XYZ file of N, CA and C in Angstrom:
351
model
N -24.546 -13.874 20.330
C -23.140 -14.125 20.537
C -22.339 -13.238 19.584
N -21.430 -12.264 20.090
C -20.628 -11.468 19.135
C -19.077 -12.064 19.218
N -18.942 -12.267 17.348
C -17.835 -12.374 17.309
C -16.566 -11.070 17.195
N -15.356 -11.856 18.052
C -14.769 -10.509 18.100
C -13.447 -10.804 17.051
N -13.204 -9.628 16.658
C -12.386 -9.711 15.027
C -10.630 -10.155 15.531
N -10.356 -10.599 15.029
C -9.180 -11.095 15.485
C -7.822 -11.015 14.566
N -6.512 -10.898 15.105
C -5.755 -10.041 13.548
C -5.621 -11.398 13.524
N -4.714 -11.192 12.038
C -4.132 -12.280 11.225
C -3.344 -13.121 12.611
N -2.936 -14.157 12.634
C -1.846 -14.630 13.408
C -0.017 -14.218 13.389
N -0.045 -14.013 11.842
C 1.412 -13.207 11.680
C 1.444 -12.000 11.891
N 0.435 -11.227 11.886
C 0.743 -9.687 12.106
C 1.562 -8.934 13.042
N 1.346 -10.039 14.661
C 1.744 -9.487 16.151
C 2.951 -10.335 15.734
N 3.392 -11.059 14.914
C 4.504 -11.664 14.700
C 5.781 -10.602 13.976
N 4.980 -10.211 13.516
C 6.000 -8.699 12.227
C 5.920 -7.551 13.360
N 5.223 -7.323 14.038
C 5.126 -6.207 14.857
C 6.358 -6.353 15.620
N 6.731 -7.704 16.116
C 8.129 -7.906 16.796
C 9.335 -8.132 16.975
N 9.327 -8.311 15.487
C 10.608 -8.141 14.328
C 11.468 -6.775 14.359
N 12.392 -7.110 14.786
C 13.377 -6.025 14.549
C 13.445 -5.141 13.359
N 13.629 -4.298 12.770
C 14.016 -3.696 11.463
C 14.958 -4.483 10.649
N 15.983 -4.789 11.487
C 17.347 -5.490 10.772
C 16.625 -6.892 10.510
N 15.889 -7.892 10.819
C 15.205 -9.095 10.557
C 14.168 -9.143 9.503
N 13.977 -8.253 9.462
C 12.677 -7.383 8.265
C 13.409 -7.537 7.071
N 14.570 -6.715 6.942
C 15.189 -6.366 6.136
C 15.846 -7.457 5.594
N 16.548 -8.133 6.615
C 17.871 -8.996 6.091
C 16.646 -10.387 5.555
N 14.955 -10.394 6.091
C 14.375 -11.600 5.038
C 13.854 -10.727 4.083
N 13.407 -9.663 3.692
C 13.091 -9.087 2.155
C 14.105 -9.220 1.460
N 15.353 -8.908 2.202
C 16.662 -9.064 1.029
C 16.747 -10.083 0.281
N 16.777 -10.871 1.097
C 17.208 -12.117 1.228
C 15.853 -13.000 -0.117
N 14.577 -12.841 0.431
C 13.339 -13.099 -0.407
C 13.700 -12.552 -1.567
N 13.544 -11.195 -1.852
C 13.648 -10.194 -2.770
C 14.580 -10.919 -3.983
N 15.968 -11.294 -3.796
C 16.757 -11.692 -4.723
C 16.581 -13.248 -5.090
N 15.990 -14.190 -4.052
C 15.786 -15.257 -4.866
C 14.432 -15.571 -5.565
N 13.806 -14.185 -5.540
C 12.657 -14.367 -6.415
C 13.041 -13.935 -7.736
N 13.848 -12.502 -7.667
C 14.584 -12.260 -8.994
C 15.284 -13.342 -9.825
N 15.952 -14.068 -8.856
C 16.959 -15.213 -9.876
C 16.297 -16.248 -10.202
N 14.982 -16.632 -9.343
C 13.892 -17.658 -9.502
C 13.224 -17.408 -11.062
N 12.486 -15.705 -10.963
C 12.180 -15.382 -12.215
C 13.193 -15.266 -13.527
N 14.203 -14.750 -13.166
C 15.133 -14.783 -14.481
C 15.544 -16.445 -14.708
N 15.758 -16.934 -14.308
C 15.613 -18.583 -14.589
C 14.660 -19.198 -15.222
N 13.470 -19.114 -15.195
C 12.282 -19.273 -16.066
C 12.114 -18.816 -17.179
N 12.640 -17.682 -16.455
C 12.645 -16.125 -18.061
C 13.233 -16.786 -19.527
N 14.866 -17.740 -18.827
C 15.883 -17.622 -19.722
C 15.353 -19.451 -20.038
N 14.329 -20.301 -19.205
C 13.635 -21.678 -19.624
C 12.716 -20.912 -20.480
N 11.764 -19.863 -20.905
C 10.541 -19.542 -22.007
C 11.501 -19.287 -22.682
N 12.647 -18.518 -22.500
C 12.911 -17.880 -23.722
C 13.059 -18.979 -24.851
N 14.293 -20.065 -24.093
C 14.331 -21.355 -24.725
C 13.351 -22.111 -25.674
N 12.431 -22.327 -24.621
C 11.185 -22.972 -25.214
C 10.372 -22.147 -26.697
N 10.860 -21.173 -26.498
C 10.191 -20.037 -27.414
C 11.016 -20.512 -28.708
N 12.709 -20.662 -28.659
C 13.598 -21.135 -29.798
C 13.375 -22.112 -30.575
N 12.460 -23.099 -29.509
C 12.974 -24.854 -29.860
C 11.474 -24.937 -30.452
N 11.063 -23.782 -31.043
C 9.563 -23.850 -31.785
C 8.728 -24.610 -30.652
N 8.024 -24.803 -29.427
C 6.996 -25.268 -28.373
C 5.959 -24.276 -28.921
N 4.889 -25.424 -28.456
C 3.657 -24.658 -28.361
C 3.597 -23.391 -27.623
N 2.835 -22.345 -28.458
C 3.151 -20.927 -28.301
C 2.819 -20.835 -26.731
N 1.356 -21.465 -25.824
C 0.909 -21.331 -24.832
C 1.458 -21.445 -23.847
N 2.345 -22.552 -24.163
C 3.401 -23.246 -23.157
C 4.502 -22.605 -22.908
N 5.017 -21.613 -23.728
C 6.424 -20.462 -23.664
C 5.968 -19.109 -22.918
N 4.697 -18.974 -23.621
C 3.835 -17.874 -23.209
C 3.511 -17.676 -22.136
N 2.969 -18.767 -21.681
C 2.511 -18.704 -19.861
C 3.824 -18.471 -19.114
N 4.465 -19.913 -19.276
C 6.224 -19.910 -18.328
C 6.535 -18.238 -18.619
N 6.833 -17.388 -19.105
C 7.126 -15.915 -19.383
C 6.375 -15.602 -18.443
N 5.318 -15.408 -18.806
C 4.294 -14.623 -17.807
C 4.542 -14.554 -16.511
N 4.580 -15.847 -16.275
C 5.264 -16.405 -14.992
C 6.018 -15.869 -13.851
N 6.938 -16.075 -15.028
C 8.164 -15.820 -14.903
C 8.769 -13.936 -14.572
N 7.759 -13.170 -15.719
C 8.045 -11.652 -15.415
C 6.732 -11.552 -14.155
N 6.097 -12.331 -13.762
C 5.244 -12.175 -12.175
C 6.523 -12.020 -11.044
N 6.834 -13.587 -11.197
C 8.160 -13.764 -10.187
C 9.519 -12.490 -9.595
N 9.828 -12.149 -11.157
C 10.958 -11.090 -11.109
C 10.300 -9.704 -10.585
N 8.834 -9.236 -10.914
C 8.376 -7.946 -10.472
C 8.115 -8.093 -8.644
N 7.792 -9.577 -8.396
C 7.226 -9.856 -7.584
C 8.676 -9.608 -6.417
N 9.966 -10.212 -6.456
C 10.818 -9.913 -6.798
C 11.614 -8.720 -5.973
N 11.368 -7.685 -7.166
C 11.851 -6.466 -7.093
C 10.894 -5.672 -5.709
N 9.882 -6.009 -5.901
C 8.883 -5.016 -5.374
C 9.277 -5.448 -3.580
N 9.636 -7.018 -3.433
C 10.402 -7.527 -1.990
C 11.468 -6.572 -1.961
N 12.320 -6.666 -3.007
C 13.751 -6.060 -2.206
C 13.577 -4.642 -2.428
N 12.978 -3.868 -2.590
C 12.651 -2.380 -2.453
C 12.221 -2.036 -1.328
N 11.307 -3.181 -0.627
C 10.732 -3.396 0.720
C 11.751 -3.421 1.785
N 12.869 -4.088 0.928
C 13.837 -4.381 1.857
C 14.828 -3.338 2.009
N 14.941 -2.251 1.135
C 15.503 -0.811 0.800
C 14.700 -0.067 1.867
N 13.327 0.094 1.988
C 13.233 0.913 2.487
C 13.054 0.560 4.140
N 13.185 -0.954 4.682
C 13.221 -1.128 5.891
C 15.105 -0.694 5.999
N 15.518 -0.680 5.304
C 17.240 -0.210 5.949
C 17.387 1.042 5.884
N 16.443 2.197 5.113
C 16.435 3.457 5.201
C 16.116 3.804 6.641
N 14.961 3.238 6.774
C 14.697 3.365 8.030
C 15.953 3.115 9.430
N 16.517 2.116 9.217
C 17.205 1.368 10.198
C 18.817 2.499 10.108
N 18.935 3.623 8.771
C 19.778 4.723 8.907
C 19.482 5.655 9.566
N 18.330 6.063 9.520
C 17.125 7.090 9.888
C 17.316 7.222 11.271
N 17.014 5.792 11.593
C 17.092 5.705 13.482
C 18.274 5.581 13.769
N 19.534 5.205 13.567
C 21.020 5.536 14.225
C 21.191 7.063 13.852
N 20.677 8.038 13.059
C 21.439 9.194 12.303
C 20.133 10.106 13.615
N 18.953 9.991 14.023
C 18.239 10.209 15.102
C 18.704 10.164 16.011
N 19.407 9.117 16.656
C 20.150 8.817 17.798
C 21.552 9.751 18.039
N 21.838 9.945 17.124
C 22.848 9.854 17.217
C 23.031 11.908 17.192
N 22.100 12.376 16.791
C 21.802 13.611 16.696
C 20.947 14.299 17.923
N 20.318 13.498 18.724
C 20.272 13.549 19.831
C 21.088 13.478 20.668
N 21.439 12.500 20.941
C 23.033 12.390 21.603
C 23.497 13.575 22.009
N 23.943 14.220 20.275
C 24.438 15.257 20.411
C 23.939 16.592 20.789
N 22.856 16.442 20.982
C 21.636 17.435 21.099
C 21.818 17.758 22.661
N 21.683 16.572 23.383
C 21.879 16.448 25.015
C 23.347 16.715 25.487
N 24.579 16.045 24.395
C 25.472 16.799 25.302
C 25.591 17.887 25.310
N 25.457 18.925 23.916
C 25.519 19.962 24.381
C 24.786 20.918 25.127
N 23.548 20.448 25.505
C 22.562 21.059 26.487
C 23.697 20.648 28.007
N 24.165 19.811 28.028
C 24.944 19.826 29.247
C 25.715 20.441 29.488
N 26.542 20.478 28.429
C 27.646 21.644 28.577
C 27.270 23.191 28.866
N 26.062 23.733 28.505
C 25.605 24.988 28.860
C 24.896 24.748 30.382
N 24.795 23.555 30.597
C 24.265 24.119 31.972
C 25.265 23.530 33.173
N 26.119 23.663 32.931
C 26.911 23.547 33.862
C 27.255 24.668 34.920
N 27.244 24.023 36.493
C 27.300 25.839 37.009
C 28.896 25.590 37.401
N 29.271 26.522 37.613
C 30.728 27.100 37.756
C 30.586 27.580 39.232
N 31.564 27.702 39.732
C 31.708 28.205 41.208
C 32.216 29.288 40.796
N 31.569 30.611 41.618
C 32.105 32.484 41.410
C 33.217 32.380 42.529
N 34.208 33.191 41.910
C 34.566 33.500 42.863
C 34.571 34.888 43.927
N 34.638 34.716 44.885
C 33.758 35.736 46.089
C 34.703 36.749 46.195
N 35.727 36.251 46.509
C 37.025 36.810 47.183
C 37.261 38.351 45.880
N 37.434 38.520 44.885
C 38.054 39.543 43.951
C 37.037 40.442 44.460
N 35.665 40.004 44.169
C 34.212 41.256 44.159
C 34.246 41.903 45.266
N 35.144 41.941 46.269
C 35.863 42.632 47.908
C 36.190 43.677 47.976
């Protein structure tokens, strides 16, 4: 009996995602992981003041600079799905222009017969 490999279940799910839906949840992810991590950041730092056990300030940090890199590295994701989403209107849109003016050169003109007499 061969098993046959099967994708993830979300994968054909992202495949059908618009660019702009991509983007607007990395954004969206991206910054409340930043403010998630700087919130923790600014609970160790605390804990670090109020003399706590070193382990206990130490880890929450750790944590905490996971969260914020974790974070950044979303909304960069989310930078470069809107590069993209410029990319393809500034494509379009250069085509466009590409085709009308191929139209304009091929336009035929009617001669006129009558002068060449």
């Amino acid at each position: 009996m061969e098993v046959k490999k099967q994708k993830p279940p979300g994968k054909k799910m992202l495949k059908r995602m618009s660019l702009y839906t991509k983007w607007l949840l990395c954004a969206i992810g991206g910054l409340i992981l930043i403010g998630f991590g700087l919130s923790i950041f600014s609970e160790a730092s605390n804990l670090k003041h109020t003399n706590a056990p070193f382990l206990r300030w130490f880890l929450l940090g750790s944590y905490s600079l996971i969260m914020i890199n974790a974070g950044l590295c979303v909304f960069g994701q989310a930078i470069i799905f809107k590069v993209r989403m410029e990319n393809k209107k500034l494509i379009k849109k250069a085509l466009k222009q590409r085709e009308k003016n191929a139209r304009k050169k091929l336009t035929i003109t009617k001669l006129d017969t009558s002068r060449s007499e």
